[in-house]
Short mmCIF file of N, CA and C in Angstrom, two decimals:
data_model
loop_
_atom_site.label_atom_id
_atom_site.label_comp_id
_atom_site.label_asym_id
_atom_site.label_seq_id
_atom_site.Cartn_x
_atom_site.Cartn_y
_atom_site.Cartn_z
N MET Z 599 -83.68 26.04 81.22
CA MET Z 599 -84.12 27.15 81.31
C MET Z 599 -84.16 28.21 80.64
N LYS Z 600 -83.29 28.88 80.66
CA LYS Z 600 -82.27 29.80 79.24
C LYS Z 600 -84.46 30.22 78.23
N LYS Z 601 -83.89 29.22 77.47
CA LYS Z 601 -84.94 28.66 76.83
C LYS Z 601 -86.56 28.77 75.84
N TYR Z 602 -86.51 28.47 77.88
CA TYR Z 602 -87.91 28.40 78.47
C TYR Z 602 -88.44 28.88 78.82
N LEU Z 603 -88.31 30.24 79.49
CA LEU Z 603 -88.08 31.84 79.58
C LEU Z 603 -87.79 32.60 78.52
N ILE Z 604 -87.45 32.37 77.20
CA ILE Z 604 -86.92 33.34 75.94
C ILE Z 604 -88.59 32.70 75.99
N LYS Z 605 -89.01 31.35 75.11
CA LYS Z 605 -90.35 31.28 75.20
C LYS Z 605 -92.01 32.51 75.40
N TYR Z 606 -91.64 32.92 76.89
CA TYR Z 606 -92.74 33.59 76.48
C TYR Z 606 -92.34 35.06 76.86
N ILE Z 607 -91.18 35.69 76.65
CA ILE Z 607 -90.94 36.71 76.10
C ILE Z 607 -92.09 37.44 75.45
N PRO Z 608 -91.82 36.87 74.25
CA PRO Z 608 -92.82 37.58 72.77
C PRO Z 608 -94.23 37.71 73.82
N PRO Z 609 -94.19 36.42 73.91
CA PRO Z 609 -96.48 37.00 74.79
C PRO Z 609 -95.97 38.66 75.13
N ILE Z 610 -95.29 38.09 76.35
CA ILE Z 610 -95.54 39.16 77.36
C ILE Z 610 -94.99 40.64 77.27
N ILE Z 611 -94.48 40.74 76.38
CA ILE Z 611 -93.63 42.05 75.74
C ILE Z 611 -94.63 42.60 75.61
N LEU Z 612 -96.24 41.75 74.37
CA LEU Z 612 -97.04 41.71 73.21
C LEU Z 612 -98.57 42.20 74.32
N ILE Z 613 -98.37 41.80 75.43
CA ILE Z 613 -99.73 42.06 76.17
C ILE Z 613 -99.10 43.17 77.30
N ALA Z 614 -97.80 43.52 77.41
CA ALA Z 614 -97.49 44.66 78.07
C ALA Z 614 -98.09 46.10 77.15
N LEU Z 615 -97.12 45.89 76.18
CA LEU Z 615 -97.50 46.74 75.28
C LEU Z 615 -98.87 47.34 75.18
N ALA Z 616 -99.87 45.91 74.48
CA ALA Z 616 -101.21 46.98 74.97
C ALA Z 616 -102.31 47.17 75.77
N PHE Z 617 -101.56 46.39 77.16
CA PHE Z 617 -102.03 46.89 78.25
C PHE Z 617 -101.41 48.59 78.16
N PHE Z 618 -100.64 49.00 77.91
CA PHE Z 618 -100.47 50.32 78.83
C PHE Z 618 -101.09 51.09 77.41
N LEU Z 619 -100.73 51.09 75.81
CA LEU Z 619 -102.04 51.60 75.51
C LEU Z 619 -103.22 51.32 76.00
N TYR Z 620 -103.86 50.73 75.73
CA TYR Z 620 -105.45 50.37 75.81
C TYR Z 620 -105.73 51.02 77.46
N TYR Z 621 -104.82 50.92 78.56
CA TYR Z 621 -105.08 51.89 79.67
C TYR Z 621 -104.92 52.94 80.25
N SER Z 622 -103.59 53.38 79.30
CA SER Z 622 -104.19 54.72 79.34
C SER Z 622 -105.03 55.45 78.63
N THR Z 623 -105.59 54.73 77.99
CA THR Z 623 -107.51 55.19 76.68
C THR Z 623 -108.13 54.92 77.45
N LEU Z 624 -108.24 54.78 78.14
CA LEU Z 624 -109.50 53.78 78.78
C LEU Z 624 -109.96 54.80 79.67
N ALA Z 625 -111.35 54.41 79.19
CA ALA Z 625 -112.41 55.45 79.09
C ALA Z 625 -112.70 55.51 81.24
N ARG Z 626 -112.52 56.71 81.26
CA ARG Z 626 -113.16 56.85 83.23
C ARG Z 626 -114.26 56.98 83.71
N SER Z 627 -115.24 57.47 82.22
CA SER Z 627 -116.58 57.27 82.89
C SER Z 627 -117.21 56.97 82.60
N ILE Z 628 -119.23 57.22 81.40
CA ILE Z 628 -119.74 56.68 81.17
C ILE Z 628 -119.39 57.11 79.26
N TYR Z 629 -120.01 56.03 78.73
CA TYR Z 629 -118.84 56.03 76.86
C TYR Z 629 -120.21 56.86 77.19
N LEU Z 630 -119.99 56.42 74.95
CA LEU Z 630 -120.86 56.61 73.91
C LEU Z 630 -121.88 54.86 73.98
N GLU Z 631 -122.23 55.17 73.13
CA GLU Z 631 -122.71 54.26 72.65
C GLU Z 631 -123.54 53.54 73.73
N ASP Z 632 -124.24 51.77 74.63
CA ASP Z 632 -124.81 51.48 75.37
C ASP Z 632 -124.25 51.21 76.76
N SER Z 633 -122.77 51.88 76.35
CA SER Z 633 -121.69 52.04 77.70
C SER Z 633 -122.90 52.24 79.67
N ALA Z 634 -123.61 53.76 79.03
CA ALA Z 634 -124.37 53.85 80.71
C ALA Z 634 -125.72 52.37 80.67
N GLU Z 635 -125.46 52.01 79.71
CA GLU Z 635 -126.25 51.30 80.12
C GLU Z 635 -125.81 48.97 80.52
N PHE Z 636 -125.10 49.19 79.63
CA PHE Z 636 -124.37 48.42 80.11
C PHE Z 636 -123.75 48.45 81.92
N VAL Z 637 -123.02 49.40 81.97
CA VAL Z 637 -122.13 49.36 83.28
C VAL Z 637 -123.43 49.57 84.80
N THR Z 638 -124.63 49.96 84.23
CA THR Z 638 -125.90 49.76 84.95
C THR Z 638 -126.31 48.57 85.16
N ALA Z 639 -126.40 47.78 83.91
CA ALA Z 639 -126.54 46.16 83.93
C ALA Z 639 -126.10 45.18 85.06
N VAL Z 640 -124.55 45.41 84.62
CA VAL Z 640 -123.58 45.31 86.04
C VAL Z 640 -123.75 45.00 87.24
N ALA Z 641 -123.79 47.10 87.14
CA ALA Z 641 -124.01 47.24 88.60
C ALA Z 641 -125.09 46.73 89.50
N THR Z 642 -126.59 46.45 88.85
CA THR Z 642 -127.67 46.13 89.37
C THR Z 642 -128.44 44.79 89.57
N LEU Z 643 -126.93 44.21 88.40
CA LEU Z 643 -127.42 42.91 87.65
C LEU Z 643 -128.25 42.41 87.12
N SER Z 644 -129.03 43.45 85.72
CA SER Z 644 -129.99 43.71 85.72
C SER Z 644 -130.26 42.90 84.55
N ILE Z 645 -131.16 43.08 83.88
CA ILE Z 645 -130.88 42.88 82.07
C ILE Z 645 -131.08 44.13 80.96
N PRO Z 646 -129.57 44.52 80.09
CA PRO Z 646 -129.39 45.32 79.19
C PRO Z 646 -131.00 45.89 78.77
N HIS Z 647 -130.45 45.54 76.92
CA HIS Z 647 -131.39 45.17 76.20
C HIS Z 647 -131.57 44.31 75.61
N PRO Z 648 -132.17 43.31 74.30
CA PRO Z 648 -132.33 41.77 74.45
C PRO Z 648 -130.71 42.41 73.33
N SER Z 649 -130.21 41.27 73.29
CA SER Z 649 -130.36 40.33 73.98
C SER Z 649 -130.29 39.51 75.91
N GLY Z 650 -129.96 40.34 75.79
CA GLY Z 650 -129.72 40.31 77.63
C GLY Z 650 -128.66 40.33 78.29
N TYR Z 651 -127.46 39.45 76.95
CA TYR Z 651 -125.48 39.70 76.96
C TYR Z 651 -125.40 38.55 78.19
N PRO Z 652 -126.54 37.83 78.60
CA PRO Z 652 -125.64 37.16 79.91
C PRO Z 652 -124.84 36.71 80.44
N LEU Z 653 -123.74 36.17 79.85
CA LEU Z 653 -122.46 35.75 79.70
C LEU Z 653 -121.60 36.61 80.32
N TYR Z 654 -122.33 37.91 79.14
CA TYR Z 654 -120.92 39.19 79.72
C TYR Z 654 -121.09 39.68 80.98
N ILE Z 655 -122.56 39.65 81.28
CA ILE Z 655 -122.69 40.78 82.22
C ILE Z 655 -122.47 39.69 83.15
N LEU Z 656 -122.67 38.58 83.62
CA LEU Z 656 -121.95 37.69 84.81
C LEU Z 656 -120.54 37.32 84.35
N THR Z 657 -119.74 37.46 83.78
CA THR Z 657 -118.17 37.44 83.96
C THR Z 657 -118.42 39.78 84.29
N THR Z 658 -118.11 40.05 83.93
CA THR Z 658 -117.99 41.53 84.07
C THR Z 658 -118.74 41.54 85.62
N LYS Z 659 -119.69 41.16 85.38
CA LYS Z 659 -119.57 41.56 87.32
C LYS Z 659 -118.63 40.73 88.08
N PHE Z 660 -118.61 39.68 88.82
CA PHE Z 660 -117.46 38.74 89.07
C PHE Z 660 -116.17 39.78 89.18
N ILE Z 661 -115.94 39.51 87.67
CA ILE Z 661 -114.27 40.23 88.44
C ILE Z 661 -114.54 42.31 88.21
N SER Z 662 -115.63 42.35 88.80
CA SER Z 662 -116.08 44.22 88.47
C SER Z 662 -115.86 44.16 90.60
N LEU Z 663 -116.89 42.89 90.99
CA LEU Z 663 -116.23 43.02 92.36
C LEU Z 663 -114.69 42.56 92.78
N VAL Z 664 -113.72 43.15 92.25
CA VAL Z 664 -112.57 42.70 93.25
C VAL Z 664 -111.65 44.62 92.84
N PRO Z 665 -111.57 45.28 93.67
CA PRO Z 665 -111.79 46.96 94.39
C PRO Z 665 -110.22 46.98 93.71
N PHE Z 666 -109.62 46.81 92.70
CA PHE Z 666 -108.76 47.29 91.71
C PHE Z 666 -108.79 48.57 91.14
N LEU Z 667 -109.79 49.02 91.03
CA LEU Z 667 -110.22 50.61 90.15
C LEU Z 667 -111.41 51.50 91.37
N PRO Z 668 -111.11 52.97 90.97
CA PRO Z 668 -112.17 53.25 92.99
C PRO Z 668 -113.49 53.17 91.88
N THR Z 669 -113.71 53.25 90.97
CA THR Z 669 -115.45 53.59 90.43
C THR Z 669 -115.37 51.99 89.57
N ILE Z 670 -116.76 51.88 89.82
CA ILE Z 670 -117.19 50.31 88.99
C ILE Z 670 -117.67 50.88 87.36
N VAL Z 671 -117.54 52.58 86.75
CA VAL Z 671 -117.23 51.76 85.57
C VAL Z 671 -116.51 51.65 85.32
N GLU Z 672 -115.29 52.38 85.85
CA GLU Z 672 -113.91 52.07 85.52
C GLU Z 672 -113.54 51.01 85.67
N ARG Z 673 -114.10 49.54 87.06
CA ARG Z 673 -113.73 48.52 87.05
C ARG Z 673 -114.50 47.85 85.58
N VAL Z 674 -115.44 48.49 85.33
CA VAL Z 674 -117.03 47.58 84.37
C VAL Z 674 -115.80 48.04 82.45
N ASN Z 675 -115.35 49.22 82.21
CA ASN Z 675 -114.55 49.35 81.57
C ASN Z 675 -112.65 48.39 81.06
N PHE Z 676 -112.71 48.33 82.43
CA PHE Z 676 -111.66 47.08 82.48
C PHE Z 676 -111.76 46.17 82.27
N VAL Z 677 -112.94 45.26 82.06
CA VAL Z 677 -112.84 44.53 81.73
C VAL Z 677 -113.47 44.16 80.30
N SER Z 678 -113.60 45.10 79.29
CA SER Z 678 -113.75 44.98 78.14
C SER Z 678 -111.52 44.93 77.19
N LEU Z 679 -111.01 45.14 78.82
CA LEU Z 679 -109.66 45.88 78.03
C LEU Z 679 -108.97 44.04 78.79
N PHE Z 680 -109.51 43.22 79.74
CA PHE Z 680 -108.87 42.36 80.03
C PHE Z 680 -109.31 41.20 78.23
N TRP Z 681 -110.95 41.35 78.95
CA TRP Z 681 -111.07 40.45 77.30
C TRP Z 681 -110.28 40.69 76.24
N THR Z 682 -110.28 41.88 75.72
CA THR Z 682 -108.83 42.19 75.10
C THR Z 682 -107.57 40.98 74.73
N LEU Z 683 -107.04 41.78 75.28
CA LEU Z 683 -105.90 41.48 76.11
C LEU Z 683 -105.38 39.85 75.93
N ALA Z 684 -106.57 38.65 76.38
CA ALA Z 684 -106.87 37.55 76.36
C ALA Z 684 -106.97 37.62 74.98
N ALA Z 685 -107.50 37.93 73.62
CA ALA Z 685 -107.93 37.79 72.69
C ALA Z 685 -106.34 38.07 72.55
N VAL Z 686 -106.21 38.69 71.55
CA VAL Z 686 -104.43 39.82 71.54
C VAL Z 686 -103.55 38.39 72.06
N ARG Z 687 -103.75 37.42 72.88
CA ARG Z 687 -102.14 36.24 73.91
C ARG Z 687 -102.92 35.50 73.45
N LEU Z 688 -104.08 34.61 72.91
CA LEU Z 688 -104.96 34.15 72.08
C LEU Z 688 -104.56 33.79 70.37
N LEU Z 689 -105.07 35.17 70.00
CA LEU Z 689 -104.43 34.87 68.24
C LEU Z 689 -102.76 35.64 68.50
N TYR Z 690 -102.25 35.88 69.30
CA TYR Z 690 -100.74 35.23 69.08
C TYR Z 690 -100.28 34.20 69.12
N ALA Z 691 -101.24 33.45 69.92
CA ALA Z 691 -100.88 31.51 69.99
C ALA Z 691 -101.34 30.69 68.76
N SER Z 692 -102.24 31.34 68.13
CA SER Z 692 -102.37 30.77 66.33
C SER Z 692 -102.08 30.95 66.01
N LEU Z 693 -101.47 32.33 65.53
CA LEU Z 693 -100.42 32.47 65.03
C LEU Z 693 -99.62 31.25 64.81
N LEU Z 694 -98.92 31.48 65.69
CA LEU Z 694 -97.78 30.76 66.47
C LEU Z 694 -97.86 29.68 65.48
N LYS Z 695 -99.00 28.43 66.20
CA LYS Z 695 -99.99 27.52 65.57
C LYS Z 695 -99.86 26.95 64.26
N LEU Z 696 -99.91 29.06 63.56
CA LEU Z 696 -100.87 28.33 61.82
C LEU Z 696 -99.58 28.91 60.85
N PHE Z 697 -98.80 29.72 61.33
CA PHE Z 697 -97.25 29.58 60.55
C PHE Z 697 -96.25 29.22 61.01
N LYS Z 698 -95.48 29.21 62.27
CA LYS Z 698 -94.53 28.27 62.80
C LYS Z 698 -93.54 29.89 62.71
N ASN Z 699 -94.12 30.72 62.90
CA ASN Z 699 -93.27 32.56 62.38
C ASN Z 699 -93.54 33.23 63.72
N LYS Z 700 -92.63 33.33 64.91
CA LYS Z 700 -92.23 33.68 66.40
C LYS Z 700 -93.12 35.15 66.05
N ILE Z 701 -91.79 36.00 64.95
CA ILE Z 701 -91.96 37.76 64.87
C ILE Z 701 -93.15 37.92 63.94
N LEU Z 702 -93.39 36.87 62.49
CA LEU Z 702 -94.90 37.28 62.39
C LEU Z 702 -95.63 36.61 62.60
N ALA Z 703 -96.00 35.81 63.86
CA ALA Z 703 -97.43 36.10 64.80
C ALA Z 703 -97.19 37.03 65.80
N TRP Z 704 -96.35 37.84 66.21
CA TRP Z 704 -96.04 38.99 67.39
C TRP Z 704 -96.03 40.02 66.59
N ALA Z 705 -95.85 40.03 65.22
CA ALA Z 705 -96.49 41.77 64.62
C ALA Z 705 -97.56 41.81 64.22
N LEU Z 706 -98.39 40.68 63.94
CA LEU Z 706 -100.06 40.09 63.30
C LEU Z 706 -100.75 40.77 63.61
N SER Z 707 -100.78 40.09 65.53
CA SER Z 707 -101.24 40.50 66.88
C SER Z 707 -100.54 41.42 66.99
N PHE Z 708 -99.55 41.79 67.47
CA PHE Z 708 -99.43 43.34 68.05
C PHE Z 708 -100.37 44.71 66.55
N ILE Z 709 -99.81 44.08 65.30
CA ILE Z 709 -101.28 45.13 63.73
C ILE Z 709 -102.70 44.59 64.49
N PHE Z 710 -103.28 43.25 65.55
CA PHE Z 710 -104.49 43.33 65.82
C PHE Z 710 -105.28 44.36 66.78
N ALA Z 711 -103.31 44.18 67.96
CA ALA Z 711 -104.60 45.17 68.90
C ALA Z 711 -104.28 45.96 69.31
N ILE Z 712 -103.53 46.73 67.39
CA ILE Z 712 -104.04 48.83 67.43
C ILE Z 712 -104.23 49.28 66.52
N SER Z 713 -105.23 48.19 65.98
CA SER Z 713 -105.95 48.37 64.74
C SER Z 713 -107.37 49.40 65.78
N PRO Z 714 -108.16 50.48 64.92
CA PRO Z 714 -108.75 51.21 65.54
C PRO Z 714 -109.60 50.46 66.06
N MET Z 715 -110.50 49.98 65.81
CA MET Z 715 -111.56 48.96 66.45
C MET Z 715 -111.74 48.11 67.90
N VAL Z 716 -110.31 47.60 67.26
CA VAL Z 716 -110.12 46.68 68.31
C VAL Z 716 -109.85 47.70 69.41
N TRP Z 717 -109.01 48.39 69.42
CA TRP Z 717 -108.50 49.36 70.75
C TRP Z 717 -110.09 49.93 71.46
N GLN Z 718 -110.28 50.61 70.12
CA GLN Z 718 -112.19 52.33 70.61
C GLN Z 718 -112.34 49.86 71.33
N GLN Z 719 -113.06 49.23 71.52
CA GLN Z 719 -114.06 48.85 72.29
C GLN Z 719 -113.16 47.99 73.34
N ALA Z 720 -112.04 47.93 73.68
CA ALA Z 720 -111.16 47.56 74.50
C ALA Z 720 -111.48 48.33 75.27
N THR Z 721 -111.36 49.87 74.92
CA THR Z 721 -111.34 51.28 76.69
C THR Z 721 -112.55 51.57 76.76
N TYR Z 722 -114.11 51.24 77.16
CA TYR Z 722 -115.39 51.08 77.23
C TYR Z 722 -116.03 49.90 77.55
N ALA Z 723 -116.81 50.08 78.39
CA ALA Z 723 -117.70 48.82 78.47
C ALA Z 723 -118.36 48.38 76.76
N GLU Z 724 -118.58 47.68 76.16
CA GLU Z 724 -119.26 46.93 75.22
C GLU Z 724 -119.37 45.28 75.11
N VAL Z 725 -119.94 44.97 74.68
CA VAL Z 725 -119.86 43.79 74.73
C VAL Z 725 -118.64 42.29 73.68
N TYR Z 726 -118.24 43.89 72.62
CA TYR Z 726 -117.52 42.93 71.85
C TYR Z 726 -116.16 42.07 71.89
N SER Z 727 -115.25 42.91 73.16
CA SER Z 727 -114.86 42.34 73.29
C SER Z 727 -114.49 41.22 73.13
N LEU Z 728 -114.89 40.86 74.21
CA LEU Z 728 -115.91 39.22 74.75
C LEU Z 728 -115.54 38.33 73.25
N ASN Z 729 -116.99 39.40 72.38
CA ASN Z 729 -117.07 38.27 71.37
C ASN Z 729 -115.53 38.22 70.90
N THR Z 730 -115.46 38.90 70.72
CA THR Z 730 -113.58 39.55 69.76
C THR Z 730 -113.14 37.96 70.41
N PHE Z 731 -112.92 37.96 72.00
CA PHE Z 731 -112.03 36.01 72.47
C PHE Z 731 -112.12 35.16 72.21
N PHE Z 732 -113.93 34.69 72.60
CA PHE Z 732 -114.73 33.82 71.16
C PHE Z 732 -114.10 33.69 69.96
N PHE Z 733 -114.51 34.25 69.08
CA PHE Z 733 -113.75 34.81 67.97
C PHE Z 733 -112.17 33.54 67.70
N VAL Z 734 -111.83 34.50 67.86
CA VAL Z 734 -110.28 33.71 68.10
C VAL Z 734 -110.16 32.54 69.32
N LEU Z 735 -110.87 32.56 70.05
CA LEU Z 735 -110.95 31.01 70.39
C LEU Z 735 -111.20 29.75 69.50
N LEU Z 736 -112.25 29.90 69.29
CA LEU Z 736 -113.12 28.86 68.41
C LEU Z 736 -111.85 29.26 67.49
N LEU Z 737 -110.87 30.46 66.63
CA LEU Z 737 -110.01 30.12 65.74
C LEU Z 737 -108.69 28.67 66.31
N TRP Z 738 -108.65 29.53 68.12
CA TRP Z 738 -107.68 28.50 68.48
C TRP Z 738 -107.93 26.86 68.50
N LEU Z 739 -109.60 27.08 68.00
CA LEU Z 739 -109.95 25.64 68.34
C LEU Z 739 -109.78 24.90 67.76
N TYR Z 740 -109.59 25.22 66.03
CA TYR Z 740 -109.63 24.65 65.19
C TYR Z 740 -108.49 24.38 64.34
N LEU Z 741 -107.49 24.78 65.10
CA LEU Z 741 -105.95 25.05 64.93
C LEU Z 741 -105.70 23.97 65.30
N TYR Z 742 -106.26 23.33 66.80
CA TYR Z 742 -106.01 22.32 67.63
C TYR Z 742 -106.16 21.13 66.98
N TYR Z 743 -107.19 21.15 66.24
CA TYR Z 743 -108.26 20.06 66.24
C TYR Z 743 -107.64 19.50 64.85
N ARG Z 744 -106.89 20.48 64.27
CA ARG Z 744 -105.86 20.65 63.08
C ARG Z 744 -104.83 19.64 62.79
N ASP Z 745 -104.18 20.16 64.17
CA ASP Z 745 -102.44 19.33 64.51
C ASP Z 745 -103.03 18.17 64.96
N ASN Z 746 -104.46 17.85 66.31
CA ASN Z 746 -104.81 16.49 66.24
C ASN Z 746 -106.12 16.43 66.49
N PRO Z 747 -106.91 15.37 65.41
CA PRO Z 747 -107.49 15.64 64.96
C PRO Z 747 -109.03 13.68 65.33
N THR Z 748 -109.81 13.83 66.43
CA THR Z 748 -110.01 12.86 67.00
C THR Z 748 -111.63 13.25 66.81
N HIS Z 749 -112.65 11.96 66.97
CA HIS Z 749 -113.69 11.83 66.99
C HIS Z 749 -114.10 13.13 68.45
N LYS Z 750 -113.47 12.95 69.14
CA LYS Z 750 -113.88 13.37 71.08
C LYS Z 750 -114.35 14.62 70.64
N ARG Z 751 -112.74 15.49 70.06
CA ARG Z 751 -112.62 16.70 69.46
C ARG Z 751 -113.19 17.33 68.35
N LEU Z 752 -113.91 17.26 67.98
CA LEU Z 752 -114.39 17.22 66.72
C LEU Z 752 -115.98 17.36 67.17
N TYR Z 753 -116.35 16.57 68.48
CA TYR Z 753 -117.28 16.55 69.45
C TYR Z 753 -117.15 17.93 70.42
#
């Protein structure tokens, strides 16, 4: 039981630290670039500029329906935080699989989490946090396939 708990302490600390940093700097209103457009598109379930970002709009709309923050803007901004935290956690798992060293995987994941561009994109409504999650997911899927190669997994 003790070994089982120790296994999950590093990622919990990583996510807690990243959450604290991101949430304390989360934009509480409309921010630069396309932020206003994405908040409006999510609130009205409409289409922002091409390509429309349907997966981002639908997942953000779904998550923003839960009233855990007072305004729709804060909820939409929080979704970027959520996807970035998911990417950081999955990156930790990927690096652990790659290097088989908890300290190295944790340190690299934390450096990624506090890098200026990742941190900025985690704090306001923008599609890059979801793209980051999918990029890290592809890395994890590759590493999983590398360890367990089958044609079924390849397809």
